[in-house]
């Protein structure tokens, strides 16, 4: 069934389409009538709820608060959004391939979204299925997931990545993950997703805030340049050379040669470092 009235005309619609690709469910009843459902942790749902009004132009979304209890653990309270719209649901299933989103690439839906809004689709998708920490960024899906378009995005951003497919021997659970684990790549990917968040305010703030954290961590790393001499580094911030021996900070010096002398002296047990951590393996410096 064709649904000519539906177009992606704003960032909010692209974002919701991305979130639906991650966590949404679209069903058809016995009469072939489709409805859309999305269950989100309640705290997150309260934050992005206003975006749904931008997405639905025919009928309002109905939302229901849930508290799901599992035999093994208590799940966080959640909110379920539901939209009963046969034309829109059928369009997403039949034309944009949402019925196969658990294993196919999102090629059809991204081709449908104007290029200027596509990063918001990725933001919605990442808010749903992504994880961002201080050591890595990951997107997790089914074992069969086609990651080809995600790989294309990373290549365009010049971000290195790895894909891992895992089968749990104990329970037989299968999954796949695409992972970025080095700081420079994390900053590039997170900036693409959340770089304009302070302006548009679309999506989950808790994930956007992680961009600030990893940027600060990255800046600390790039402020240090290594010397050709072991245990000597240059701090760009204070423009001084640092000397270290066996993990112990020996001091900061105006020249590389001064830092090298301090390091060599410590190695030869000529001078003591400025402070010594209480480690058994450092007793040689006493």
Coordinates of C-alpha atoms in Angstrom, one line a residue:
X1 CA 0.0 0.0 0.0
X2 CA 1.4 3.4 -1.0
X3 CA 1.5 6.1 1.6
X4 CA 2.4 9.3 -0.3
X5 CA 1.6 11.7 2.5
X6 CA 4.4 10.6 4.8
X7 CA 7.7 12.5 4.4
X8 CA 10.6 13.2 6.7
X9 CA 10.5 17.0 7.0
X10 CA 12.3 17.5 10.3
X11 CA 15.0 16.2 12.6
X12 CA 12.5 14.8 15.1
X13 CA 10.9 12.5 12.6
X14 CA 14.3 11.2 11.4
X15 CA 15.2 10.6 15.1
X16 CA 12.1 8.6 15.9
X17 CA 12.6 6.5 12.8
X18 CA 16.1 5.7 14.0
X19 CA 14.8 4.8 17.5
X20 CA 12.1 2.6 15.9
X21 CA 14.8 0.8 13.9
X22 CA 16.6 0.0 17.2
X23 CA 13.8 -0.8 19.7
X24 CA 10.5 -0.4 17.8
X25 CA 8.0 -3.2 17.0
X26 CA 5.6 -3.0 14.1
X27 CA 2.8 -5.7 13.9
X28 CA 0.0 -6.6 11.6
X29 CA -3.2 -8.0 13.0
X30 CA -5.2 -10.8 11.4
X31 CA -6.9 -8.2 9.1
X32 CA -3.5 -6.9 7.9
X33 CA -3.8 -3.7 10.0
X34 CA -0.5 -2.5 11.3
X35 CA 0.3 -0.8 14.5
X36 CA 3.6 0.6 15.9
X37 CA 4.9 0.0 19.4
X38 CA 8.0 1.3 21.2
X39 CA 8.9 0.5 24.9
X40 CA 11.5 2.7 26.5
X41 CA 12.9 3.1 30.1
X42 CA 10.6 5.6 31.7
X43 CA 13.2 8.2 32.5
X44 CA 14.3 8.2 28.8
X45 CA 10.7 8.2 27.6
X46 CA 9.9 11.3 29.6
X47 CA 12.8 13.1 27.9
X48 CA 12.0 12.3 24.3
X49 CA 8.2 12.2 24.6
X50 CA 7.7 15.7 23.0
X51 CA 9.4 14.4 19.8
X52 CA 6.6 12.0 19.1
X53 CA 4.2 14.9 18.4
X54 CA 6.5 15.9 15.5
X55 CA 6.5 12.4 14.1
X56 CA 2.8 11.7 14.2
X57 CA 0.7 14.0 12.0
X58 CA -2.4 11.9 11.7
X59 CA -3.1 10.5 15.2
X60 CA -1.6 11.1 18.6
X61 CA 0.6 8.4 20.2
X62 CA -0.9 6.7 23.2
X63 CA 1.6 6.1 26.0
X64 CA 1.3 3.6 28.8
X65 CA 3.5 3.3 31.9
X66 CA 4.6 -0.2 32.6
X67 CA 6.5 -1.9 35.5
X68 CA 7.8 -5.2 34.2
X69 CA 8.9 -7.9 36.6
X70 CA 11.0 -10.8 35.5
X71 CA 11.6 -14.0 37.5
X72 CA 15.3 -13.3 37.7
X73 CA 15.4 -9.5 38.2
X74 CA 13.3 -6.4 38.4
X75 CA 13.3 -4.3 35.2
X76 CA 13.3 -0.6 35.4
X77 CA 9.8 1.1 35.0
X78 CA 9.1 1.7 31.3
X79 CA 6.8 3.6 29.1
X80 CA 5.2 2.1 26.0
X81 CA 4.3 4.3 23.1
X82 CA 1.7 2.9 20.6
X83 CA 0.4 4.3 17.4
X84 CA -2.5 2.7 15.6
X85 CA -2.1 3.9 12.0
X86 CA -2.5 1.2 9.4
X87 CA -1.2 3.3 6.5
X88 CA 1.9 4.4 8.3
X89 CA 2.6 1.0 9.8
X90 CA 2.2 -0.7 6.4
X91 CA 4.5 1.8 4.8
X92 CA 7.2 1.3 7.3
X93 CA 6.9 -2.5 6.9
X94 CA 6.5 -2.8 3.2
X95 CA 8.4 0.2 1.8
X96 CA 11.1 1.0 4.3
X97 CA 11.9 -2.7 5.3
X98 CA 11.2 -2.3 9.0
X99 CA 9.9 -5.9 9.1
X100 CA 13.5 -7.1 8.5
X101 CA 15.3 -4.6 10.6
X102 CA 16.8 -7.3 12.9
X103 CA 19.1 -8.5 10.2
X104 CA 19.0 -6.2 7.1
X105 CA 20.8 -2.9 6.6
X106 CA 18.8 0.3 6.9
X107 CA 19.4 1.2 3.3
X108 CA 15.8 1.8 2.3
X109 CA 15.0 4.1 5.2
X110 CA 18.2 6.1 4.9
X111 CA 17.6 6.6 1.2
X112 CA 14.1 7.8 2.1
X113 CA 15.4 10.4 4.6
X114 CA 16.9 13.6 3.2
X115 CA 20.7 13.7 3.7
X116 CA 20.5 16.7 6.0
X117 CA 18.4 14.7 8.5
X118 CA 20.2 11.4 8.3
X119 CA 22.5 12.0 11.3
X120 CA 19.4 12.3 13.4
X121 CA 18.3 8.9 12.3
X122 CA 21.7 7.6 13.5
X123 CA 21.3 9.5 16.7
X124 CA 17.9 7.8 17.4
X125 CA 19.3 4.4 16.4
X126 CA 22.3 4.9 18.8
X127 CA 20.1 6.1 21.6
X128 CA 18.1 2.9 21.3
X129 CA 20.8 0.3 20.6
X130 CA 24.1 2.0 21.3
X131 CA 26.3 2.3 24.3
X132 CA 28.9 5.0 25.0
X133 CA 31.4 4.8 27.8
X134 CA 34.8 6.2 28.6
X135 CA 36.6 3.3 26.9
X136 CA 34.4 2.3 24.0
X137 CA 31.3 2.9 21.9
X138 CA 29.2 0.0 20.7
X139 CA 26.0 -0.9 18.9
X140 CA 24.6 -4.3 19.6
X141 CA 22.1 -6.3 17.5
X142 CA 21.2 -9.7 16.4
X143 CA 23.8 -12.3 15.3
X144 CA 22.7 -11.9 11.6
X145 CA 22.8 -8.1 11.5
X146 CA 24.0 -6.6 8.3
X147 CA 26.5 -3.8 9.5
X148 CA 27.4 -2.7 6.0
X149 CA 25.9 0.8 6.2
X150 CA 27.3 1.3 9.7
X151 CA 30.7 0.3 8.3
X152 CA 30.3 2.9 5.5
X153 CA 29.5 5.6 8.0
X154 CA 32.6 4.7 10.0
X155 CA 34.8 4.7 6.9
X156 CA 33.4 8.1 5.9
X157 CA 34.2 9.4 9.4
X158 CA 37.7 7.7 9.2
X159 CA 36.9 5.7 12.3
X160 CA 38.4 2.3 12.9
X161 CA 36.1 -0.4 14.2
X162 CA 35.7 -4.1 14.9
X163 CA 32.7 -6.5 14.5
X164 CA 32.2 -9.4 16.8
X165 CA 29.6 -12.1 16.6
X166 CA 29.0 -14.1 19.7
X167 CA 27.1 -17.3 20.7
X168 CA 26.6 -18.0 24.4
X169 CA 27.4 -21.7 24.9
X170 CA 25.4 -21.8 28.1
X171 CA 22.1 -20.3 26.9
X172 CA 22.5 -20.3 23.1
X173 CA 22.0 -16.5 23.0
X174 CA 23.4 -15.0 19.8
X175 CA 24.4 -11.4 19.2
X176 CA 26.7 -9.2 17.2
X177 CA 28.4 -5.9 18.1
X178 CA 30.2 -3.2 16.2
X179 CA 32.7 -1.5 18.4
X180 CA 34.9 1.6 18.4
X181 CA 37.5 1.4 21.2
X182 CA 40.1 4.1 20.7
X183 CA 39.6 7.7 21.8
X184 CA 40.1 9.6 18.6
X185 CA 37.5 7.4 16.8
X186 CA 35.1 7.7 19.7
X187 CA 35.4 11.5 19.6
X188 CA 34.7 11.5 15.8
X189 CA 31.7 9.2 16.1
X190 CA 30.2 10.9 19.2
X191 CA 30.7 14.4 17.6
X192 CA 28.9 13.2 14.5
X193 CA 26.0 12.0 16.6
X194 CA 25.8 14.6 19.4
X195 CA 27.9 17.5 18.3
X196 CA 24.9 19.8 17.8
X197 CA 22.9 18.5 20.8
X198 CA 23.2 21.7 22.8
X199 CA 21.5 23.5 19.9
X200 CA 18.8 21.0 18.8
X201 CA 18.1 19.2 22.1
X202 CA 17.0 16.1 20.3
X203 CA 17.6 12.8 22.0
X204 CA 19.0 11.5 25.3
X205 CA 21.1 14.0 27.3
X206 CA 22.8 11.3 29.3
X207 CA 24.4 10.0 26.1
X208 CA 25.2 13.4 24.7
X209 CA 26.9 14.4 27.9
X210 CA 29.4 11.5 27.4
X211 CA 30.8 13.4 24.4
X212 CA 32.1 16.0 26.8
X213 CA 33.7 13.4 29.0
X214 CA 35.5 11.6 26.2
X215 CA 36.6 14.9 24.6
X216 CA 38.2 15.9 27.8
X217 CA 39.9 12.6 28.1
X218 CA 41.1 12.8 24.5
X219 CA 42.5 16.3 25.0
X220 CA 44.6 15.1 28.0
X221 CA 46.0 12.4 25.8
X222 CA 46.9 14.6 22.9
X223 CA 48.5 17.2 25.2
X224 CA 51.3 14.7 25.8
X225 CA 53.9 14.0 23.2
X226 CA 56.5 11.3 23.7
X227 CA 60.2 11.8 23.4
X228 CA 62.5 9.4 21.6
X229 CA 63.9 8.7 25.1
X230 CA 62.0 6.2 27.3
X231 CA 60.3 7.7 30.3
X232 CA 60.4 11.3 28.9
X233 CA 57.3 13.1 27.6
X234 CA 56.5 16.7 26.7
X235 CA 53.4 18.4 28.2
X236 CA 52.0 20.9 25.6
X237 CA 49.9 22.6 28.3
X238 CA 52.7 23.8 30.5
X239 CA 55.5 23.5 27.9
X240 CA 57.7 21.4 30.1
X241 CA 59.4 18.0 29.9
X242 CA 58.3 15.3 32.3
X243 CA 60.5 12.5 33.6
X244 CA 59.1 9.1 34.8
X245 CA 60.7 6.0 36.0
X246 CA 58.9 2.7 36.8
X247 CA 55.6 4.7 36.9
X248 CA 57.0 7.2 39.3
X249 CA 56.8 11.0 38.4
X250 CA 60.3 12.5 38.8
X251 CA 59.5 16.1 38.0
X252 CA 59.0 18.6 35.2
X253 CA 61.9 20.3 33.5
X254 CA 62.6 23.1 31.0
X255 CA 64.5 20.9 28.6
X256 CA 64.4 17.4 27.3
X257 CA 68.0 16.8 28.3
X258 CA 67.2 17.8 31.9
X259 CA 64.3 15.4 32.0
X260 CA 66.5 12.7 30.5
X261 CA 69.2 13.3 33.1
X262 CA 66.6 12.9 35.9
X263 CA 65.3 9.7 34.5
X264 CA 68.8 8.3 33.9
X265 CA 69.9 9.3 37.4
X266 CA 66.9 7.5 38.9
X267 CA 67.7 4.4 36.9
X268 CA 71.3 4.5 38.2
X269 CA 70.0 5.2 41.8
X270 CA 71.9 8.5 41.9
X271 CA 68.9 10.6 42.9
X272 CA 65.6 9.9 44.5
X273 CA 62.3 10.8 42.7
X274 CA 60.1 13.6 44.1
X275 CA 57.8 11.0 45.6
X276 CA 57.7 7.3 45.6
X277 CA 54.5 5.3 45.5
X278 CA 54.2 2.5 48.0
X279 CA 54.9 -0.4 45.6
X280 CA 57.2 -3.3 46.3
X281 CA 58.8 -3.2 42.9
X282 CA 59.9 0.4 43.5
X283 CA 62.2 -0.5 46.4
X284 CA 65.2 -0.3 44.1
X285 CA 64.8 3.5 44.2
X286 CA 65.0 3.8 48.0

